[in-house]
mmCIF file of C-alpha atoms in Angstrom:
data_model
loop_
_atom_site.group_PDB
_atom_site.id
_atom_site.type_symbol
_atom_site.label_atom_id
_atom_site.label_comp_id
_atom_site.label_asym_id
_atom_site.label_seq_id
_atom_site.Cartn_x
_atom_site.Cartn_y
_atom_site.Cartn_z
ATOM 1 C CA UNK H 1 12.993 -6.001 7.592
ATOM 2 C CA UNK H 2 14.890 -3.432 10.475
ATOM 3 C CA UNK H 3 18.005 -2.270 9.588
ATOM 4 C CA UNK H 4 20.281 -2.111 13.007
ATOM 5 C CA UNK H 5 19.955 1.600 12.112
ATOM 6 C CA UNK H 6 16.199 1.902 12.102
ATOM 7 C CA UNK H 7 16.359 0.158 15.185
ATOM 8 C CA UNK H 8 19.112 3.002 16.762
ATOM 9 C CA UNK H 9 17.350 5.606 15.779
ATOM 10 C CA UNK H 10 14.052 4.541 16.827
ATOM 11 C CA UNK H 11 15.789 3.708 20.294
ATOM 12 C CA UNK H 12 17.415 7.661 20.597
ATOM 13 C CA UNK H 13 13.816 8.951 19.780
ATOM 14 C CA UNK H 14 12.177 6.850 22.680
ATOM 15 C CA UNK H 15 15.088 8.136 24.790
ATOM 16 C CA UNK H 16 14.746 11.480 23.764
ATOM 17 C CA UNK H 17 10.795 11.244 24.557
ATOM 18 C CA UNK H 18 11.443 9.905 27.410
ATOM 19 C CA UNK H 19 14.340 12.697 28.408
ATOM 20 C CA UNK H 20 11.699 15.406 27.293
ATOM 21 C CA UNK H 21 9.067 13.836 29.760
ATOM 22 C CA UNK H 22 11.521 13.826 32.754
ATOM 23 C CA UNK H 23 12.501 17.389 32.281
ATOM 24 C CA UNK H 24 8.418 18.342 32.001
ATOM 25 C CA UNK H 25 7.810 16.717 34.610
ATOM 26 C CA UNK H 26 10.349 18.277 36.753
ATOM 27 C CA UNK H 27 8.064 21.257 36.408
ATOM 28 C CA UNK H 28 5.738 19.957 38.450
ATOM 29 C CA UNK H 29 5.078 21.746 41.693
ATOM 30 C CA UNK H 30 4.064 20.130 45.067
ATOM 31 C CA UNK H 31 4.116 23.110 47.203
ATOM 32 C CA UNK H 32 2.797 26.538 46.779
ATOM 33 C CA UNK H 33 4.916 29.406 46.001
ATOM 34 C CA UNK H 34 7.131 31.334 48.676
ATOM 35 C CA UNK H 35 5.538 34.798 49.974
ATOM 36 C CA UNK H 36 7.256 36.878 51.760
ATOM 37 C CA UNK H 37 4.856 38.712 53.566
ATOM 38 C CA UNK H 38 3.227 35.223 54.667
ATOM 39 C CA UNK H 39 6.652 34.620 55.897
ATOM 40 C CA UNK H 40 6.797 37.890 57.799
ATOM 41 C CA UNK H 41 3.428 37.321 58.930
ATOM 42 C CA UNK H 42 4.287 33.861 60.571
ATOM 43 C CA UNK H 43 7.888 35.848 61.943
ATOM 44 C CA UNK H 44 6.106 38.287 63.641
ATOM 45 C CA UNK H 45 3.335 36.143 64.813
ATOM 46 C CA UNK H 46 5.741 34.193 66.407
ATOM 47 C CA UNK H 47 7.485 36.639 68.179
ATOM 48 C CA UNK H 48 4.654 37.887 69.861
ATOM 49 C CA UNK H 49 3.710 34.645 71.022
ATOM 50 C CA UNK H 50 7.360 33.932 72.295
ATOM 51 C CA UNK H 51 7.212 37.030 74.221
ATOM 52 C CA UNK H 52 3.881 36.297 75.747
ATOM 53 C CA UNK H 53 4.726 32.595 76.931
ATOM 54 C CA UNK H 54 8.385 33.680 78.054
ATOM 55 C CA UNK H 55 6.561 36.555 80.206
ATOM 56 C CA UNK H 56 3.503 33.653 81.966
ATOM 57 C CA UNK H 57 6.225 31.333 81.666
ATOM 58 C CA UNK H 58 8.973 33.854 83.706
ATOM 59 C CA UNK H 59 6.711 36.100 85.498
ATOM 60 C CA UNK H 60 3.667 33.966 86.209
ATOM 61 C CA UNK H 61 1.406 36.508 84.513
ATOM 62 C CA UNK H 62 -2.389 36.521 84.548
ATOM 63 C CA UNK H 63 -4.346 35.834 81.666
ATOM 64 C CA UNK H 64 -5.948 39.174 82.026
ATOM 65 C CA UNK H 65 -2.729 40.964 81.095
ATOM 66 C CA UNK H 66 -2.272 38.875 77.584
ATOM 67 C CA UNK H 67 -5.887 38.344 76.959
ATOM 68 C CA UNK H 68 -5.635 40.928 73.887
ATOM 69 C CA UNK H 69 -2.260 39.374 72.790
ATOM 70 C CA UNK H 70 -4.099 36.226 72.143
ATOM 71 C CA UNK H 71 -6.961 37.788 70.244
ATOM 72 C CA UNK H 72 -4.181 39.256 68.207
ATOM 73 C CA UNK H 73 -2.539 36.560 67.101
ATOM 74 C CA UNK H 74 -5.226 34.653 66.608
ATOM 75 C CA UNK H 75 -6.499 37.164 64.225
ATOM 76 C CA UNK H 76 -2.759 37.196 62.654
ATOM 77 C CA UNK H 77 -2.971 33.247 62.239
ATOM 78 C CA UNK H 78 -6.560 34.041 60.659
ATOM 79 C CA UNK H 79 -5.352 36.082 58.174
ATOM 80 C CA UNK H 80 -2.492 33.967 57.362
ATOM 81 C CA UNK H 81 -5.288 30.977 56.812
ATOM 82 C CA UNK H 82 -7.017 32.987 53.958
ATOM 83 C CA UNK H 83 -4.047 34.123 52.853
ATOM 84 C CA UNK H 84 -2.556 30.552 52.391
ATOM 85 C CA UNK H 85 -5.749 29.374 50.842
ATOM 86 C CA UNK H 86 -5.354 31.758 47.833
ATOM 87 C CA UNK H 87 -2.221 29.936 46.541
ATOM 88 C CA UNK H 88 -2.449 26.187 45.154
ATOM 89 C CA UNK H 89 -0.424 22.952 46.900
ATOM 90 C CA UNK H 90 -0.812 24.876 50.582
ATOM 91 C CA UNK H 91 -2.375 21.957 51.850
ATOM 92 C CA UNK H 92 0.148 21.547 54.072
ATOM 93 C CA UNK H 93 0.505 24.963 55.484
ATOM 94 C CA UNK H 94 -3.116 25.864 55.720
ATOM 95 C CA UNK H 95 -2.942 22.431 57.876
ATOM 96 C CA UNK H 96 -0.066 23.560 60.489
ATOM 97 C CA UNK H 97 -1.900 26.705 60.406
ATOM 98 C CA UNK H 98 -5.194 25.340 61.473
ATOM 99 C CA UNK H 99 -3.198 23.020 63.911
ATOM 100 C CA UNK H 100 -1.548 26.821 65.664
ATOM 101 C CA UNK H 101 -4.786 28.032 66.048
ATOM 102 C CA UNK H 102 -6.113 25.134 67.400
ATOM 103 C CA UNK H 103 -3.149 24.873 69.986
ATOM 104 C CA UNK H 104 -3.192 28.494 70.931
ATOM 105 C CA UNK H 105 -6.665 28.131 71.587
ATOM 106 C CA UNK H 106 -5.952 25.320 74.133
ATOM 107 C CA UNK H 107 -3.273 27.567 75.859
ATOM 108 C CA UNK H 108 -5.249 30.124 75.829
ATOM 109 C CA UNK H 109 -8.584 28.273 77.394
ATOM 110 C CA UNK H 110 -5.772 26.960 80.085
ATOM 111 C CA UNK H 111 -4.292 30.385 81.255
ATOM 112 C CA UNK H 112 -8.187 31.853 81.629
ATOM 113 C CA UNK H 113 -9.407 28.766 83.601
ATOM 114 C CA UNK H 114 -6.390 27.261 85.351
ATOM 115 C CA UNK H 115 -3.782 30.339 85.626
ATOM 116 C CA UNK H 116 -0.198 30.422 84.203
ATOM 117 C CA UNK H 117 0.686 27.659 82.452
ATOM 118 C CA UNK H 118 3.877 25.427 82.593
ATOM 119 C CA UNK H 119 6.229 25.154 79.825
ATOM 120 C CA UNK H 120 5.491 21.880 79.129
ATOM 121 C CA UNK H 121 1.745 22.984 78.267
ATOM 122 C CA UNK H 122 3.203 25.874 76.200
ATOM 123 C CA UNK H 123 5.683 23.479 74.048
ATOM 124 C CA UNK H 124 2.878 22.070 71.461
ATOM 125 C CA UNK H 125 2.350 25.710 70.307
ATOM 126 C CA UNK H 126 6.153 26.305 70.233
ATOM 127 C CA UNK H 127 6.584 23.345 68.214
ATOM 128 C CA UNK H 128 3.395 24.260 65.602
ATOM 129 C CA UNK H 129 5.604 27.408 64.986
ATOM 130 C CA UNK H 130 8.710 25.804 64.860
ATOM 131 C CA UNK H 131 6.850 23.709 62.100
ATOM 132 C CA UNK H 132 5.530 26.655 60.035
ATOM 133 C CA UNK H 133 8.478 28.407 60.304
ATOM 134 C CA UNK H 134 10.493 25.021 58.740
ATOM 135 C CA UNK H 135 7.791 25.193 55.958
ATOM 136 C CA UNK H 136 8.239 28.599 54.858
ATOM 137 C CA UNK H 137 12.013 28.267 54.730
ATOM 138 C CA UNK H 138 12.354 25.126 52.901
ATOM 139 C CA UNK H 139 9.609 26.965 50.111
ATOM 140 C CA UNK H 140 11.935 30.077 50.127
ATOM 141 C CA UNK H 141 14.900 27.621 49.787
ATOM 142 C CA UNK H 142 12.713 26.298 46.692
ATOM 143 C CA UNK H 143 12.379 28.967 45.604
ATOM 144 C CA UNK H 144 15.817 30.623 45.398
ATOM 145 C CA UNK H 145 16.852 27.129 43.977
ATOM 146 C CA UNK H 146 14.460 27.664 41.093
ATOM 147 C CA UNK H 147 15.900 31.084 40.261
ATOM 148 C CA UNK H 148 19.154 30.051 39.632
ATOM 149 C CA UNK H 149 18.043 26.837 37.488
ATOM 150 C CA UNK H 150 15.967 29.327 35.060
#
């Protein structure tokens, strides 16, 4: 026959279990780590493609003049690719990355056959970075957070 205090104490060690798991299993990560050169990688990258849309965009540029900037940062976004395939849970960034490329390629493929492009054609690229640029903060913001909870 239970006691009522078999029965409480039985009762704190389930929640206690069950307390343990939760706290384990806050451990769990979904996303990869923050890097900071990855970060400054995608900065960087980005700023060089800013500069070359704003200049087609303002000065109607041919593709001639940026057709090394876009072998650059494709080789940039490249790079970032393997790099983001080293860490675990970078499905997502590896993604956006692949997406950039993808879209720069399109811009790029544009300017050689058609001429300057219009903003409007530029914006999916602008947006890709604005994307990967959101990712990497909110892992650094992950990251700090985690610091102070150790």
């Amino acid at each position: 026959m239970r006691t009522r205090r078999s029965i409480c104490a039985r009762q704190l060690t389930c929640a206690g279990l069950v307390l343990s798991l939760l706290l384990v299993g806050c451990a769990v990560v979904f996303v990869s780590s923050y890097d900071e050169v990855t970060d400054q990688q995608i900065q960087d990258a980005a700023k060089k493609t800013e500069a070359l849309i704003g200049d087609v965009l303002v000065n109607r540029t041919s593709y001639g003049q940026h057709a090394k900037d876009y072998q650059e940062i494709d080789g940039t976004l490249g790079a970032l690719e393997m790099r983001a395939a080293n860490y675990q849970n970078n499905e997502a960034e590896i993604k956006l990355t692949q997406d950039l490329r993808a879209a720069l390629r399109d811009l790029r493929q544009i300017h050689k056959e058609f001429g300057p492009f219009r903003q409007a054609e530029a914006e999916g690229v602008r947006s890709l970075f604005r994307s990967l640029i959101h990712h990497e903060l909110s892992k650094k913001r992950s990251a700090s957070i985690n610091k102070t909870t150790q």
